[in-house]
Amino acid sequence: MSRYFATIRWQQNQHDNFTEQKYSRAHQWQFGGGAEIPASASPNIVPQPYSVPEYADPEEAFVASLSSCHMLFFLHLAAKAGIVVKSYVDEAVGVLSEDTSGRKAMTQVCLRPKVTLAGQHANEQIDLDPLHHEAHALCFIANSVKTEVLIQPLLS
């Protein structure tokens, strides 16, 4: 068993009107390894100036977590299969909508990886779908959520 840690810090500003929902949602994420990321509520949920569009938000982090986990397993499987990956870019998209019970939820995340190969496979058309399928099955994050996760690889 492994454990993972995140510390979330928020501090009320002196001029906030907290009980009227007029306060900054800006906060800090600090991870076990020491990385710190400025975060905020999504401006799609909390209007400016109470959210900070330039900062990461929980919904984006959810999408990034699924995408990153998939990519790391994909790279592992490709290396194991002797396929050299030159680059991997995923412009993933998450959908926040109502679930079947009428509650807001991240109902779908579509991963759209574009993989460029190097070495002996650079100019070949290799079917990478089996690697994507296995990476999805192995991804700890995808195995932990009820969100529909689609994998739609893009051609290089």
JSON list of C-alpha atoms in Angstrom, two decimals:
[
{"chain": "A", "resi": 1, "resn": "MET", "atom": "CA", "xyz": [0.00, 0.00, 0.00]},
{"chain": "A", "resi": 2, "resn": "SER", "atom": "CA", "xyz": [1.20, 3.50, -0.88]},
{"chain": "A", "resi": 3, "resn": "ARG", "atom": "CA", "xyz": [0.08, 6.81, 0.54]},
{"chain": "A", "resi": 4, "resn": "TYR", "atom": "CA", "xyz": [0.01, 10.15, -1.24]},
{"chain": "A", "resi": 5, "resn": "PHE", "atom": "CA", "xyz": [-0.19, 13.58, 0.34]},
{"chain": "A", "resi": 6, "resn": "ALA", "atom": "CA", "xyz": [-1.50, 16.99, -0.60]},
{"chain": "A", "resi": 7, "resn": "THR", "atom": "CA", "xyz": [-1.85, 20.05, 1.59]},
{"chain": "A", "resi": 8, "resn": "ILE", "atom": "CA", "xyz": [-4.42, 22.65, 0.57]},
{"chain": "A", "resi": 9, "resn": "ARG", "atom": "CA", "xyz": [-4.06, 26.16, 2.03]},
{"chain": "A", "resi": 10, "resn": "TRP", "atom": "CA", "xyz": [-6.59, 29.00, 1.90]},
{"chain": "A", "resi": 11, "resn": "GLN", "atom": "CA", "xyz": [-6.62, 32.21, 3.92]},
{"chain": "A", "resi": 12, "resn": "GLN", "atom": "CA", "xyz": [-9.40, 34.76, 4.21]},
{"chain": "A", "resi": 13, "resn": "ASN", "atom": "CA", "xyz": [-8.50, 38.23, 3.00]},
{"chain": "A", "resi": 14, "resn": "GLN", "atom": "CA", "xyz": [-9.11, 41.14, 5.35]},
{"chain": "A", "resi": 15, "resn": "HIS", "atom": "CA", "xyz": [-11.72, 42.79, 3.10]},
{"chain": "A", "resi": 16, "resn": "ASP", "atom": "CA", "xyz": [-13.68, 39.63, 2.17]},
{"chain": "A", "resi": 17, "resn": "ASN", "atom": "CA", "xyz": [-17.38, 39.49, 2.89]},
{"chain": "A", "resi": 18, "resn": "PHE", "atom": "CA", "xyz": [-17.40, 35.79, 3.64]},
{"chain": "A", "resi": 19, "resn": "THR", "atom": "CA", "xyz": [-21.05, 35.24, 4.56]},
{"chain": "A", "resi": 20, "resn": "GLU", "atom": "CA", "xyz": [-22.16, 36.93, 1.32]},
{"chain": "A", "resi": 21, "resn": "GLN", "atom": "CA", "xyz": [-19.94, 34.59, -0.77]},
{"chain": "A", "resi": 22, "resn": "LYS", "atom": "CA", "xyz": [-17.68, 37.51, -1.70]},
{"chain": "A", "resi": 23, "resn": "TYR", "atom": "CA", "xyz": [-14.29, 36.04, -0.96]},
{"chain": "A", "resi": 24, "resn": "SER", "atom": "CA", "xyz": [-11.36, 34.85, -3.01]},
{"chain": "A", "resi": 25, "resn": "ARG", "atom": "CA", "xyz": [-11.27, 31.15, -3.89]},
{"chain": "A", "resi": 26, "resn": "ALA", "atom": "CA", "xyz": [-7.52, 31.38, -4.61]},
{"chain": "A", "resi": 27, "resn": "HIS", "atom": "CA", "xyz": [-5.51, 28.87, -2.62]},
{"chain": "A", "resi": 28, "resn": "GLN", "atom": "CA", "xyz": [-2.31, 26.75, -2.79]},
{"chain": "A", "resi": 29, "resn": "TRP", "atom": "CA", "xyz": [-1.85, 23.06, -3.43]},
{"chain": "A", "resi": 30, "resn": "GLN", "atom": "CA", "xyz": [1.34, 21.61, -1.98]},
{"chain": "A", "resi": 31, "resn": "PHE", "atom": "CA", "xyz": [2.27, 18.04, -2.79]},
{"chain": "A", "resi": 32, "resn": "GLY", "atom": "CA", "xyz": [4.33, 15.50, -0.88]},
{"chain": "A", "resi": 33, "resn": "GLY", "atom": "CA", "xyz": [7.41, 16.12, -3.00]},
{"chain": "A", "resi": 34, "resn": "GLY", "atom": "CA", "xyz": [7.25, 19.86, -2.34]},
{"chain": "A", "resi": 35, "resn": "ALA", "atom": "CA", "xyz": [5.71, 21.14, -5.58]},
{"chain": "A", "resi": 36, "resn": "GLU", "atom": "CA", "xyz": [3.32, 24.04, -5.05]},
{"chain": "A", "resi": 37, "resn": "ILE", "atom": "CA", "xyz": [0.60, 25.02, -7.49]},
{"chain": "A", "resi": 38, "resn": "PRO", "atom": "CA", "xyz": [-1.67, 28.06, -7.28]},
{"chain": "A", "resi": 39, "resn": "ALA", "atom": "CA", "xyz": [-5.28, 26.92, -7.46]},
{"chain": "A", "resi": 40, "resn": "SER", "atom": "CA", "xyz": [-8.74, 28.45, -7.51]},
{"chain": "A", "resi": 41, "resn": "ALA", "atom": "CA", "xyz": [-12.35, 27.59, -8.13]},
{"chain": "A", "resi": 42, "resn": "SER", "atom": "CA", "xyz": [-13.12, 27.40, -11.84]},
{"chain": "A", "resi": 43, "resn": "PRO", "atom": "CA", "xyz": [-14.36, 30.68, -13.30]},
{"chain": "A", "resi": 44, "resn": "ASN", "atom": "CA", "xyz": [-17.12, 28.55, -14.87]},
{"chain": "A", "resi": 45, "resn": "ILE", "atom": "CA", "xyz": [-18.42, 27.92, -11.36]},
{"chain": "A", "resi": 46, "resn": "VAL", "atom": "CA", "xyz": [-17.38, 30.99, -9.34]},
{"chain": "A", "resi": 47, "resn": "PRO", "atom": "CA", "xyz": [-17.28, 34.27, -11.26]},
{"chain": "A", "resi": 48, "resn": "GLN", "atom": "CA", "xyz": [-14.34, 36.65, -11.22]},
{"chain": "A", "resi": 49, "resn": "PRO", "atom": "CA", "xyz": [-13.03, 38.40, -9.17]},
{"chain": "A", "resi": 50, "resn": "TYR", "atom": "CA", "xyz": [-13.66, 35.57, -6.68]},
{"chain": "A", "resi": 51, "resn": "SER", "atom": "CA", "xyz": [-11.91, 33.00, -8.89]},
{"chain": "A", "resi": 52, "resn": "VAL", "atom": "CA", "xyz": [-8.57, 33.23, -10.69]},
{"chain": "A", "resi": 53, "resn": "PRO", "atom": "CA", "xyz": [-8.75, 31.85, -14.26]},
{"chain": "A", "resi": 54, "resn": "GLU", "atom": "CA", "xyz": [-4.94, 31.60, -14.55]},
{"chain": "A", "resi": 55, "resn": "TYR", "atom": "CA", "xyz": [-4.75, 29.15, -11.64]},
{"chain": "A", "resi": 56, "resn": "ALA", "atom": "CA", "xyz": [-5.43, 25.42, -11.78]},
{"chain": "A", "resi": 57, "resn": "ASP", "atom": "CA", "xyz": [-8.87, 24.35, -10.66]},
{"chain": "A", "resi": 58, "resn": "PRO", "atom": "CA", "xyz": [-10.09, 21.01, -9.26]},
{"chain": "A", "resi": 59, "resn": "GLU", "atom": "CA", "xyz": [-11.90, 20.07, -12.46]},
{"chain": "A", "resi": 60, "resn": "GLU", "atom": "CA", "xyz": [-8.80, 20.68, -14.59]},
{"chain": "A", "resi": 61, "resn": "ALA", "atom": "CA", "xyz": [-6.70, 18.76, -12.06]},
{"chain": "A", "resi": 62, "resn": "PHE", "atom": "CA", "xyz": [-9.10, 15.82, -12.33]},
{"chain": "A", "resi": 63, "resn": "VAL", "atom": "CA", "xyz": [-8.73, 15.77, -16.12]},
{"chain": "A", "resi": 64, "resn": "ALA", "atom": "CA", "xyz": [-4.94, 16.19, -15.87]},
{"chain": "A", "resi": 65, "resn": "SER", "atom": "CA", "xyz": [-4.70, 13.37, -13.33]},
{"chain": "A", "resi": 66, "resn": "LEU", "atom": "CA", "xyz": [-6.51, 10.93, -15.63]},
{"chain": "A", "resi": 67, "resn": "SER", "atom": "CA", "xyz": [-4.45, 12.04, -18.63]},
{"chain": "A", "resi": 68, "resn": "SER", "atom": "CA", "xyz": [-1.13, 11.87, -16.80]},
{"chain": "A", "resi": 69, "resn": "CYS", "atom": "CA", "xyz": [-1.84, 8.42, -15.35]},
{"chain": "A", "resi": 70, "resn": "HIS", "atom": "CA", "xyz": [-2.81, 7.08, -18.79]},
{"chain": "A", "resi": 71, "resn": "MET", "atom": "CA", "xyz": [0.30, 8.58, -20.40]},
{"chain": "A", "resi": 72, "resn": "LEU", "atom": "CA", "xyz": [2.67, 7.15, -17.81]},
{"chain": "A", "resi": 73, "resn": "PHE", "atom": "CA", "xyz": [1.28, 3.63, -18.27]},
{"chain": "A", "resi": 74, "resn": "PHE", "atom": "CA", "xyz": [1.28, 4.05, -22.07]},
{"chain": "A", "resi": 75, "resn": "LEU", "atom": "CA", "xyz": [4.95, 5.09, -22.05]},
{"chain": "A", "resi": 76, "resn": "HIS", "atom": "CA", "xyz": [5.81, 2.15, -19.80]},
{"chain": "A", "resi": 77, "resn": "LEU", "atom": "CA", "xyz": [4.03, -0.31, -22.09]},
{"chain": "A", "resi": 78, "resn": "ALA", "atom": "CA", "xyz": [5.55, 1.18, -25.25]},
{"chain": "A", "resi": 79, "resn": "ALA", "atom": "CA", "xyz": [9.08, 0.96, -23.81]},
{"chain": "A", "resi": 80, "resn": "LYS", "atom": "CA", "xyz": [8.42, -2.62, -22.72]},
{"chain": "A", "resi": 81, "resn": "ALA", "atom": "CA", "xyz": [7.28, -3.44, -26.28]},
{"chain": "A", "resi": 82, "resn": "GLY", "atom": "CA", "xyz": [10.42, -1.86, -27.77]},
{"chain": "A", "resi": 83, "resn": "ILE", "atom": "CA", "xyz": [8.49, 1.06, -29.28]},
{"chain": "A", "resi": 84, "resn": "VAL", "atom": "CA", "xyz": [10.34, 4.36, -28.85]},
{"chain": "A", "resi": 85, "resn": "VAL", "atom": "CA", "xyz": [8.06, 7.32, -28.19]},
{"chain": "A", "resi": 86, "resn": "LYS", "atom": "CA", "xyz": [9.49, 10.68, -29.27]},
{"chain": "A", "resi": 87, "resn": "SER", "atom": "CA", "xyz": [6.59, 12.78, -27.97]},
{"chain": "A", "resi": 88, "resn": "TYR", "atom": "CA", "xyz": [3.18, 12.44, -26.39]},
{"chain": "A", "resi": 89, "resn": "VAL", "atom": "CA", "xyz": [0.68, 15.30, -26.28]},
{"chain": "A", "resi": 90, "resn": "ASP", "atom": "CA", "xyz": [-2.83, 14.92, -24.89]},
{"chain": "A", "resi": 91, "resn": "GLU", "atom": "CA", "xyz": [-5.31, 17.77, -25.16]},
{"chain": "A", "resi": 92, "resn": "ALA", "atom": "CA", "xyz": [-7.78, 16.08, -22.84]},
{"chain": "A", "resi": 93, "resn": "VAL", "atom": "CA", "xyz": [-11.30, 17.42, -22.30]},
{"chain": "A", "resi": 94, "resn": "GLY", "atom": "CA", "xyz": [-13.53, 16.92, -19.28]},
{"chain": "A", "resi": 95, "resn": "VAL", "atom": "CA", "xyz": [-17.30, 17.45, -19.22]},
{"chain": "A", "resi": 96, "resn": "LEU", "atom": "CA", "xyz": [-19.03, 18.73, -16.11]},
{"chain": "A", "resi": 97, "resn": "SER", "atom": "CA", "xyz": [-22.76, 18.05, -16.29]},
{"chain": "A", "resi": 98, "resn": "GLU", "atom": "CA", "xyz": [-25.54, 16.39, -14.35]},
{"chain": "A", "resi": 99, "resn": "ASP", "atom": "CA", "xyz": [-25.18, 12.71, -13.59]},
{"chain": "A", "resi": 100, "resn": "THR", "atom": "CA", "xyz": [-28.06, 10.23, -13.57]},
{"chain": "A", "resi": 101, "resn": "SER", "atom": "CA", "xyz": [-29.12, 11.37, -10.10]},
{"chain": "A", "resi": 102, "resn": "GLY", "atom": "CA", "xyz": [-29.22, 15.04, -11.16]},
{"chain": "A", "resi": 103, "resn": "ARG", "atom": "CA", "xyz": [-26.04, 16.05, -9.34]},
{"chain": "A", "resi": 104, "resn": "LYS", "atom": "CA", "xyz": [-23.17, 17.95, -10.94]},
{"chain": "A", "resi": 105, "resn": "ALA", "atom": "CA", "xyz": [-20.30, 15.60, -11.75]},
{"chain": "A", "resi": 106, "resn": "MET", "atom": "CA", "xyz": [-17.42, 15.16, -14.12]},
{"chain": "A", "resi": 107, "resn": "THR", "atom": "CA", "xyz": [-19.41, 12.78, -16.31]},
{"chain": "A", "resi": 108, "resn": "GLN", "atom": "CA", "xyz": [-16.89, 12.26, -19.08]},
{"chain": "A", "resi": 109, "resn": "VAL", "atom": "CA", "xyz": [-13.23, 12.76, -19.77]},
{"chain": "A", "resi": 110, "resn": "CYS", "atom": "CA", "xyz": [-11.94, 12.31, -23.30]},
{"chain": "A", "resi": 111, "resn": "LEU", "atom": "CA", "xyz": [-8.21, 11.66, -23.63]},
{"chain": "A", "resi": 112, "resn": "ARG", "atom": "CA", "xyz": [-6.91, 12.58, -27.07]},
{"chain": "A", "resi": 113, "resn": "PRO", "atom": "CA", "xyz": [-3.27, 11.50, -27.10]},
{"chain": "A", "resi": 114, "resn": "LYS", "atom": "CA", "xyz": [-1.13, 12.28, -30.11]},
{"chain": "A", "resi": 115, "resn": "VAL", "atom": "CA", "xyz": [1.90, 10.00, -30.08]},
{"chain": "A", "resi": 116, "resn": "THR", "atom": "CA", "xyz": [4.97, 10.52, -32.26]},
{"chain": "A", "resi": 117, "resn": "LEU", "atom": "CA", "xyz": [7.32, 7.58, -32.57]},
{"chain": "A", "resi": 118, "resn": "ALA", "atom": "CA", "xyz": [11.08, 7.59, -33.04]},
{"chain": "A", "resi": 119, "resn": "GLY", "atom": "CA", "xyz": [13.72, 5.06, -34.01]},
{"chain": "A", "resi": 120, "resn": "GLN", "atom": "CA", "xyz": [12.84, 2.14, -36.27]},
{"chain": "A", "resi": 121, "resn": "HIS", "atom": "CA", "xyz": [9.11, 2.82, -35.94]},
{"chain": "A", "resi": 122, "resn": "ALA", "atom": "CA", "xyz": [9.27, 6.54, -36.82]},
{"chain": "A", "resi": 123, "resn": "ASN", "atom": "CA", "xyz": [7.95, 6.09, -40.37]},
{"chain": "A", "resi": 124, "resn": "GLU", "atom": "CA", "xyz": [5.66, 3.13, -39.73]},
{"chain": "A", "resi": 125, "resn": "GLN", "atom": "CA", "xyz": [1.96, 3.08, -38.99]},
{"chain": "A", "resi": 126, "resn": "ILE", "atom": "CA", "xyz": [1.81, 1.01, -35.81]},
{"chain": "A", "resi": 127, "resn": "ASP", "atom": "CA", "xyz": [-1.53, 0.21, -34.20]},
{"chain": "A", "resi": 128, "resn": "LEU", "atom": "CA", "xyz": [-1.13, 1.73, -30.76]},
{"chain": "A", "resi": 129, "resn": "ASP", "atom": "CA", "xyz": [-4.74, 1.04, -29.74]},
{"chain": "A", "resi": 130, "resn": "PRO", "atom": "CA", "xyz": [-3.85, -2.13, -27.80]},
{"chain": "A", "resi": 131, "resn": "LEU", "atom": "CA", "xyz": [-1.31, -0.14, -25.76]},
{"chain": "A", "resi": 132, "resn": "HIS", "atom": "CA", "xyz": [-3.89, 2.56, -25.06]},
{"chain": "A", "resi": 133, "resn": "HIS", "atom": "CA", "xyz": [-6.44, -0.07, -24.06]},
{"chain": "A", "resi": 134, "resn": "GLU", "atom": "CA", "xyz": [-4.01, -1.73, -21.65]},
{"chain": "A", "resi": 135, "resn": "ALA", "atom": "CA", "xyz": [-2.81, 1.62, -20.27]},
{"chain": "A", "resi": 136, "resn": "HIS", "atom": "CA", "xyz": [-6.42, 2.54, -19.52]},
{"chain": "A", "resi": 137, "resn": "ALA", "atom": "CA", "xyz": [-7.01, -0.79, -17.78]},
{"chain": "A", "resi": 138, "resn": "LEU", "atom": "CA", "xyz": [-3.88, -0.29, -15.64]},
{"chain": "A", "resi": 139, "resn": "CYS", "atom": "CA", "xyz": [-4.44, 3.38, -14.76]},
{"chain": "A", "resi": 140, "resn": "PHE", "atom": "CA", "xyz": [-5.03, 3.66, -11.00]},
{"chain": "A", "resi": 141, "resn": "ILE", "atom": "CA", "xyz": [-6.93, 6.91, -11.39]},
{"chain": "A", "resi": 142, "resn": "ALA", "atom": "CA", "xyz": [-9.27, 5.61, -14.12]},
{"chain": "A", "resi": 143, "resn": "ASN", "atom": "CA", "xyz": [-9.91, 2.55, -11.96]},
{"chain": "A", "resi": 144, "resn": "SER", "atom": "CA", "xyz": [-10.91, 4.85, -9.09]},
{"chain": "A", "resi": 145, "resn": "VAL", "atom": "CA", "xyz": [-13.63, 6.95, -10.72]},
{"chain": "A", "resi": 146, "resn": "LYS", "atom": "CA", "xyz": [-17.11, 6.43, -12.09]},
{"chain": "A", "resi": 147, "resn": "THR", "atom": "CA", "xyz": [-16.55, 8.99, -14.87]},
{"chain": "A", "resi": 148, "resn": "GLU", "atom": "CA", "xyz": [-16.68, 7.66, -18.41]},
{"chain": "A", "resi": 149, "resn": "VAL", "atom": "CA", "xyz": [-13.14, 7.87, -19.77]},
{"chain": "A", "resi": 150, "resn": "LEU", "atom": "CA", "xyz": [-12.82, 7.75, -23.56]},
{"chain": "A", "resi": 151, "resn": "ILE", "atom": "CA", "xyz": [-9.51, 7.25, -25.34]},
{"chain": "A", "resi": 152, "resn": "GLN", "atom": "CA", "xyz": [-9.44, 8.78, -28.81]},
{"chain": "A", "resi": 153, "resn": "PRO", "atom": "CA", "xyz": [-5.86, 8.69, -30.10]},
{"chain": "A", "resi": 154, "resn": "LEU", "atom": "CA", "xyz": [-4.97, 11.25, -32.76]},
{"chain": "A", "resi": 155, "resn": "LEU", "atom": "CA", "xyz": [-2.65, 10.48, -35.64]},
{"chain": "A", "resi": 156, "resn": "SER", "atom": "CA", "xyz": [0.77, 12.12, -35.70]}
]
